[in-house]
Amino acid sequence: MADETPKAEELIQIDHRPPAKQWMDVPVNIRKGMYCYASNPKSVEYLGLPNARPWNPIEEDWKLPENWQQILHEGFKERLEKFRSIKVFMDICVRCGACADKCHFFIGTGDPKNMPVLRAELLRSVYRNDFTLMGKLLGRYAGARPMTIDVLKEWWYYLFQCTECRRCSVFCPYGIDTAEITMFGRELLNLLGLNIDWIATPVANCYRTGNHLGIQPHAFKDMIDFFCDDIEEITGIRVEPNFNQKNADILFITPSGDVFADPGTYTAMGYLLLFHFLKEKYGLNVTWSTYASEGGNFGSFTSHETMKRLNAKMYLEAKRLKPKWILGGECGHMWRVITQYMDTMNGPADFMEAPVNPITGTRFENAKSTKMVHIAEFLADLIKHGKLDLDPSRNDNKIVTFHDSCNPARGMGMLDEPRYVIKSVANHFFEMPANTIREQTFCCGSGSGLNAGENMEERMAGALPRSNAVKYVHEKHGVNMLACVCAIDRAALPAAMDYWVPGVDVTGMTELVANALIMPGEQERTTDLRGEPLPGMEEADE
Amino acid sequence: MALIEQLGLKKDPIVKKWFAQVVDTYPAETARFLRRQSDPFANPVGQTTLQGLRTLIDLLGAGFDVKSVQEALDPIIRIRAIQDFTPARATRFVFELKRIIRDEVPENQRSSEELQRMEHLIDEMALTAFDIYMQCREKINDLKANEMKSRTYKAFARAGLIKEPDGE
């Protein structure tokens, strides 16, 4: 029998508010658009990680090993003993709520389980149940709950709604690094083979061929040769990059995203022009590697062991090629791995020299152990010493703002160098509001391996706070270019701008530098690196 | 006094009630935050919504220019189109305005013709909201379908690394 039609008075009584429930009683609802596809078993197998099999997050059966609860419990225990930080993070939170409203995913989705405190509570509740006396005695009264399949699904859903951007940690009075809680949680999930494919396959590719896309050395070189053709057309100069050259001054490593995806490709052209300039003017010899052809480290989104394996490749290549030190390109989490974990995992890199800029004599004290210098520091140093010939007016049609990429900003404290560089090469620069930049920068919403296509709703929700601040400077100052120093930003933010702030394009810092860089012997340039007419050259281009 | 003038006088309580209705479509913990945080950069959802609703009330009392209504609704709907709402739940707040106006403006201070006219405009507003909602969903699907193609494929094709069938 059909349901009875409700009367008008009944209809009007419908409450539009969601029912109020304790968070533990709100069941997880894995919503389309908010999650990434499961890892390809071939990739999991290639890395030798556990439980490689096809599975689908929205199916009931996740094809877990029979003793999955025991595996998780033991994995949890092992890591509590191994990592003092995790033990402290589990115990110390007083649930003051300072972090609660600071997460871009909470702000964008409005889902309380994306409050960092609550996301961490998903793990802490199980920790209390399994490892604390109070939790064992008092159960739910002490905020404890046993690990069930629904809890596991909730972990998976929300641990992949965190970009490990660390904004919440800035506000935590105890300094709890919630990003590390997510890293730890994902590591546990990987014990059961519960990774996403946007992470697992790039990791397998990177482990095998050296970069996320699995591009082999000859194609990597082909792509860069093509950039050289483009550069020749624009500047009249043939740049000739070195590959795998031994005993060069500097080994250059950047995320492969710069080589294989727009608009990062223009940043890669920027690197090529810069290195050619430095070679011609100062005799500096920089080499690229087709083996260490990836700065990004999606291993860090999988487990600490996987992060170590991928990071080691860069240093093995340095050992083989014997440069004096490594220069790193515009990448996000590569820098977090280098600054915070590399030395413990694979360091010290004492087979190289403490980095000194041979052109200016500047010693990069901060990099003396890892031997790896950020290109923004390197550029800022060159510009400060007047070593680059620049014509910032070539960027006059670009009204620029700067998005502090999370990891360089909060993971290595690099806040002023990119600004100094950008302001030296572009005349029109406007900051976004103070509580959305520098240490408080909002994530692009697609970091930590969430830059897939199937989770577009998740990405757009995550990018909302950042885009909202861009929209403000777009409307107030006419900003039309969003600069950043991260390959994931360059890949992810164009879609966010397309949805939230049409009319704003995305650029890397080095692309702006190369537009302004006056190359010795260049022809009169009529276009920028994208082939767009330079200011005042609109007619010449026609 | 005409209903439109009443709308001007009662603007603040109407906006307040309407905003509360929208905010209450979120879980209680989130609703509290959306209501309290007044910094538009810390709370873009709450403040964008509040600003939009305020503008819509102004437009309702000032001739209802369709383009301006679209511009005021767009930021609110754009947010709700990617959040955990069905199409109906994302847009139903527009209809709630009818009940709020009926509650706020006493029966003896509005004629039924005026009310009918205003409610017709609110219906128009709801239809506009649904149009925007669909545009947003189509944009999301467009991004899902074409993002990879426009970033990676384009770069490969420019480099001549992709061999297109040449029709032979």
Coordinates of N, CA and C in Angstrom, one line a residue, chain A residues 12 14 16-18 29 31 33 101 106-112 115 198 213 215 219 222-223 226 230 260-263 265-266 433 435-436 442 451-454 456-457 459-461 464-465 468-469 471-472 491 494-495 498-500, chain B residues 20-22 24-30 33-34 37 39-45 48 75 77-79 81-85 89 92 96 99 135-137 139-144 147-148 150-156 158-161:
Chain A
I12 N 4.2 21.1 7.3 CA 4.8 22.4 7.8 C 5.6 22.1 9.1
I14 N 7.7 19.7 9.4 CA 9.0 19.1 9.1 C 10.1 19.9 9.5
H16 N 13.8 21.1 9.4 CA 14.9 21.1 8.4 C 16.2 20.9 9.1
R17 N 16.2 20.8 10.4 CA 17.5 20.6 11.0 C 17.9 19.2 11.1
P18 N 19.2 18.9 10.9 CA 19.6 17.5 11.0 C 19.4 17.1 12.5
N29 N 28.8 8.1 6.2 CA 28.1 8.0 4.9 C 29.1 8.3 3.8
R31 N 30.2 9.4 0.7 CA 29.4 10.1 -0.3 C 30.3 10.3 -1.6
G33 N 32.0 11.7 -4.8 CA 32.6 13.1 -4.9 C 33.5 13.5 -3.8
D101 N 37.8 25.1 14.3 CA 37.2 25.8 13.1 C 38.3 26.3 12.2
F106 N 36.7 21.4 7.3 CA 35.6 21.7 8.1 C 34.8 22.9 7.6
I107 N 35.6 24.0 7.4 CA 35.0 25.3 6.9 C 34.2 25.0 5.6
G108 N 34.8 24.2 4.7 CA 34.2 24.0 3.4 C 33.0 23.0 3.4
T109 N 33.2 21.9 4.1 CA 32.1 20.9 4.1 C 31.1 21.1 5.2
G110 N 31.4 21.8 6.3 CA 30.5 21.9 7.4 C 30.3 20.6 8.1
D111 N 31.1 19.7 7.9 CA 31.0 18.4 8.6 C 31.8 18.4 9.8
P112 N 31.2 18.3 11.0 CA 31.9 18.4 12.3 C 33.0 17.4 12.4
M115 N 36.4 18.7 11.9 CA 37.2 19.5 12.9 C 38.4 18.7 13.3
W198 N 45.2 7.3 -6.2 CA 46.0 8.5 -6.6 C 47.3 8.6 -5.8
L213 N 54.3 9.8 -12.8 CA 53.5 9.3 -14.0 C 54.1 8.1 -14.6
I215 N 56.9 8.1 -16.3 CA 57.5 8.5 -17.5 C 59.0 8.0 -17.5
A219 N 61.5 9.8 -22.4 CA 60.3 10.7 -22.6 C 60.5 11.9 -21.7
D222 N 62.7 14.0 -23.7 CA 61.9 14.6 -24.9 C 61.1 15.8 -24.5
M223 N 60.4 15.7 -23.3 CA 59.5 16.7 -22.9 C 60.4 18.0 -22.6
F226 N 61.4 19.6 -25.7 CA 60.4 20.4 -26.3 C 60.3 21.8 -25.7
D230 N 60.4 25.6 -27.5 CA 59.5 26.7 -27.2 C 60.2 27.9 -26.7
F260 N 55.3 17.7 -16.7 CA 54.2 17.0 -17.4 C 52.8 17.6 -17.4
A261 N 52.6 18.6 -16.6 CA 51.3 19.2 -16.6 C 51.3 20.7 -16.6
D262 N 50.4 21.3 -17.4 CA 50.2 22.7 -17.4 C 49.5 23.1 -16.1
P263 N 49.7 24.3 -15.5 CA 50.7 25.3 -16.0 C 52.1 25.2 -15.4
T265 N 54.4 23.4 -16.5 CA 55.3 23.3 -17.6 C 56.0 24.7 -17.8
Y266 N 55.3 25.7 -17.6 CA 55.9 27.1 -17.8 C 56.9 27.4 -16.7
P433 N 44.1 38.6 2.7 CA 43.9 39.0 4.1 C 44.9 38.2 5.0
N435 N 44.8 36.7 7.8 CA 44.5 35.4 8.4 C 44.3 34.3 7.4
T436 N 44.8 34.5 6.1 CA 44.7 33.5 5.1 C 46.1 33.3 4.4
F442 N 45.7 29.1 3.9 CA 44.7 28.0 3.7 C 45.2 27.1 2.6
N451 N 44.5 15.0 -5.0 CA 44.3 15.8 -6.3 C 43.8 14.9 -7.4
A452 N 42.8 14.1 -7.1 CA 42.3 13.2 -8.2 C 41.1 13.9 -8.8
G453 N 40.4 13.3 -9.7 CA 39.3 13.9 -10.4 C 37.9 13.5 -9.8
E454 N 37.9 12.2 -9.3 CA 36.6 11.7 -8.9 C 36.1 12.3 -7.6
M456 N 36.0 15.6 -6.8 CA 36.0 17.0 -7.1 C 35.2 17.8 -6.1
E457 N 34.1 17.3 -5.6 CA 33.3 18.0 -4.5 C 34.2 18.2 -3.3
R459 N 37.5 18.3 -3.2 CA 38.5 19.3 -3.5 C 38.0 20.8 -3.5
M460 N 36.8 20.9 -4.1 CA 36.2 22.3 -4.1 C 35.9 22.8 -2.7
A461 N 35.3 21.9 -1.9 CA 35.0 22.2 -0.5 C 36.3 22.6 0.2
L464 N 37.6 26.1 -0.8 CA 36.7 27.2 -0.6 C 37.4 28.4 0.2
P465 N 38.0 28.1 1.4 CA 38.5 29.2 2.2 C 39.7 30.0 1.4
N468 N 38.1 31.9 -1.5 CA 37.3 33.1 -0.9 C 38.2 34.3 -0.7
A469 N 39.5 34.0 -0.3 CA 40.4 35.1 -0.1 C 40.9 35.6 -1.4
K471 N 39.2 35.6 -4.1 CA 38.1 36.3 -4.7 C 38.1 37.8 -4.2
Y472 N 38.4 37.9 -2.9 CA 38.4 39.2 -2.3 C 39.4 40.1 -3.0
A491 N 48.7 22.3 -10.1 CA 47.8 21.3 -10.7 C 46.3 21.5 -10.2
P494 N 44.0 25.7 -10.5 CA 43.2 26.1 -11.7 C 41.8 25.7 -11.7
A495 N 41.5 24.4 -11.3 CA 40.1 24.0 -11.2 C 39.4 24.8 -10.1
D498 N 38.6 28.1 -11.5 CA 37.5 27.9 -12.5 C 36.1 27.9 -11.8
Y499 N 36.0 27.2 -10.7 CA 34.8 27.0 -10.0 C 34.4 28.3 -9.1
W500 N 35.4 28.7 -8.3 CA 35.1 29.8 -7.4 C 35.4 31.2 -7.8
Chain B
A20 N 19.1 32.2 10.2 CA 19.1 31.1 11.2 C 18.6 29.8 10.5
Q21 N 17.6 30.0 9.6 CA 17.0 28.8 9.0 C 18.1 28.1 8.1
V22 N 18.8 28.9 7.4 CA 19.9 28.3 6.5 C 20.9 27.6 7.3
D24 N 20.7 26.4 10.2 CA 20.3 25.2 10.9 C 20.1 24.0 10.0
T25 N 20.4 24.2 8.7 CA 20.5 23.0 7.8 C 21.8 22.2 8.0
Y26 N 22.7 22.8 8.8 CA 24.0 22.1 9.1 C 23.9 21.5 10.5
P27 N 24.8 20.5 10.7 CA 24.8 19.9 12.1 C 25.0 21.0 13.2
A28 N 24.5 20.7 14.4 CA 24.5 21.7 15.4 C 25.8 22.4 15.7
E29 N 26.9 21.6 15.7 CA 28.2 22.1 16.1 C 28.7 23.1 15.0
T30 N 28.3 22.7 13.7 CA 28.7 23.6 12.6 C 27.9 24.9 12.6
F33 N 29.1 27.5 14.9 CA 30.3 28.2 14.3 C 29.9 29.2 13.2
L34 N 29.0 28.8 12.3 CA 28.6 29.6 11.2 C 27.9 30.9 11.7
Q37 N 31.0 33.2 14.2 CA 32.3 33.8 13.6 C 31.9 34.8 12.6
D39 N 34.2 36.9 11.0 CA 35.3 37.2 10.1 C 35.0 36.5 8.8
P40 N 34.8 37.2 7.7 CA 34.4 36.6 6.4 C 35.5 35.6 5.9
F41 N 36.7 35.7 6.3 CA 37.8 34.9 5.8 C 37.9 33.6 6.7
A42 N 37.6 33.7 7.9 CA 37.6 32.6 8.8 C 36.3 31.8 8.6
N43 N 35.2 32.4 8.2 CA 33.9 31.8 8.1 C 33.3 32.2 6.8
P44 N 33.9 31.7 5.7 CA 33.3 32.1 4.4 C 31.9 31.6 4.1
V45 N 31.5 30.5 4.6 CA 30.2 29.9 4.4 C 29.1 30.8 5.1
T48 N 29.3 34.6 3.7 CA 28.8 34.7 2.3 C 27.3 34.6 2.3
P75 N 26.7 32.9 -5.0 CA 27.7 32.5 -4.0 C 27.1 31.5 -3.0
I77 N 24.5 29.4 -3.4 CA 24.2 28.1 -4.0 C 25.4 27.4 -4.4
R78 N 26.4 28.1 -4.9 CA 27.7 27.6 -5.3 C 28.3 26.7 -4.1
I79 N 28.2 27.3 -2.9 CA 28.7 26.5 -1.7 C 27.8 25.3 -1.5
A81 N 26.0 23.6 -3.4 CA 26.0 22.6 -4.5 C 27.1 21.6 -4.3
I82 N 28.1 21.9 -3.5 CA 29.2 20.9 -3.3 C 29.2 20.3 -1.9
Q83 N 28.2 20.7 -1.1 CA 28.1 20.2 0.3 C 27.2 19.0 0.3
D84 N 27.0 18.4 1.5 CA 26.2 17.2 1.6 C 24.7 17.5 1.7
F85 N 24.2 18.1 0.6 CA 22.8 18.4 0.5 C 22.2 17.7 -0.8
R89 N 17.3 20.0 -0.6 CA 17.7 20.6 0.7 C 18.7 21.8 0.5
R92 N 15.9 24.7 -0.6 CA 14.6 24.9 0.0 C 14.6 26.2 0.9
E96 N 11.5 29.1 2.4 CA 11.3 29.4 3.8 C 11.0 30.9 4.0
R99 N 7.3 32.0 4.7 CA 6.8 31.8 6.0 C 7.3 32.9 7.0
Q135 N 23.8 24.6 -12.8 CA 25.0 25.1 -13.4 C 26.2 24.7 -12.6
C136 N 26.1 24.8 -11.3 CA 27.3 24.4 -10.5 C 27.6 22.9 -10.6
R137 N 26.5 22.1 -10.6 CA 26.7 20.7 -10.7 C 27.3 20.3 -12.1
K139 N 29.2 22.3 -13.8 CA 30.6 22.7 -13.8 C 31.5 21.7 -13.1
I140 N 31.0 21.1 -12.0 CA 31.7 20.1 -11.3 C 32.0 18.9 -12.2
N141 N 30.9 18.5 -12.9 CA 31.1 17.3 -13.8 C 32.0 17.6 -14.9
D142 N 32.0 18.9 -15.4 CA 32.9 19.3 -16.4 C 34.3 19.2 -15.9
L143 N 34.6 19.7 -14.7 CA 35.9 19.6 -14.2 C 36.4 18.2 -14.0
K144 N 35.5 17.3 -13.5 CA 35.8 15.9 -13.4 C 36.2 15.3 -14.7
E147 N 39.5 18.0 -16.5 CA 40.7 18.5 -15.8 C 42.0 17.8 -16.3
M148 N 42.0 16.5 -16.2 CA 43.2 15.8 -16.5 C 43.6 16.0 -18.0
S150 N 42.9 18.6 -19.9 CA 43.3 19.9 -20.2 C 44.7 20.2 -19.6
R151 N 45.1 19.5 -18.5 CA 46.4 19.8 -17.9 C 47.5 18.9 -18.5
T152 N 47.3 17.6 -18.5 CA 48.4 16.7 -18.9 C 48.3 16.4 -20.4
Y153 N 47.2 16.0 -20.8 CA 47.1 15.7 -22.3 C 47.6 16.8 -23.1
K154 N 47.1 18.0 -22.8 CA 47.5 19.2 -23.5 C 49.0 19.4 -23.6
A155 N 49.7 19.2 -22.4 CA 51.1 19.4 -22.4 C 51.8 18.3 -23.2
F156 N 51.3 17.1 -23.2 CA 51.9 16.0 -24.0 C 51.7 16.3 -25.5
R158 N 51.2 19.1 -27.0 CA 52.0 20.2 -27.4 C 53.4 19.7 -27.7
A159 N 53.9 18.8 -26.9 CA 55.3 18.3 -27.1 C 55.4 17.3 -28.2
G160 N 54.2 17.0 -28.9 CA 54.2 16.1 -30.0 C 54.4 14.7 -29.5
L161 N 54.1 14.4 -28.2 CA 54.3 13.0 -27.7 C 53.1 12.1 -27.9

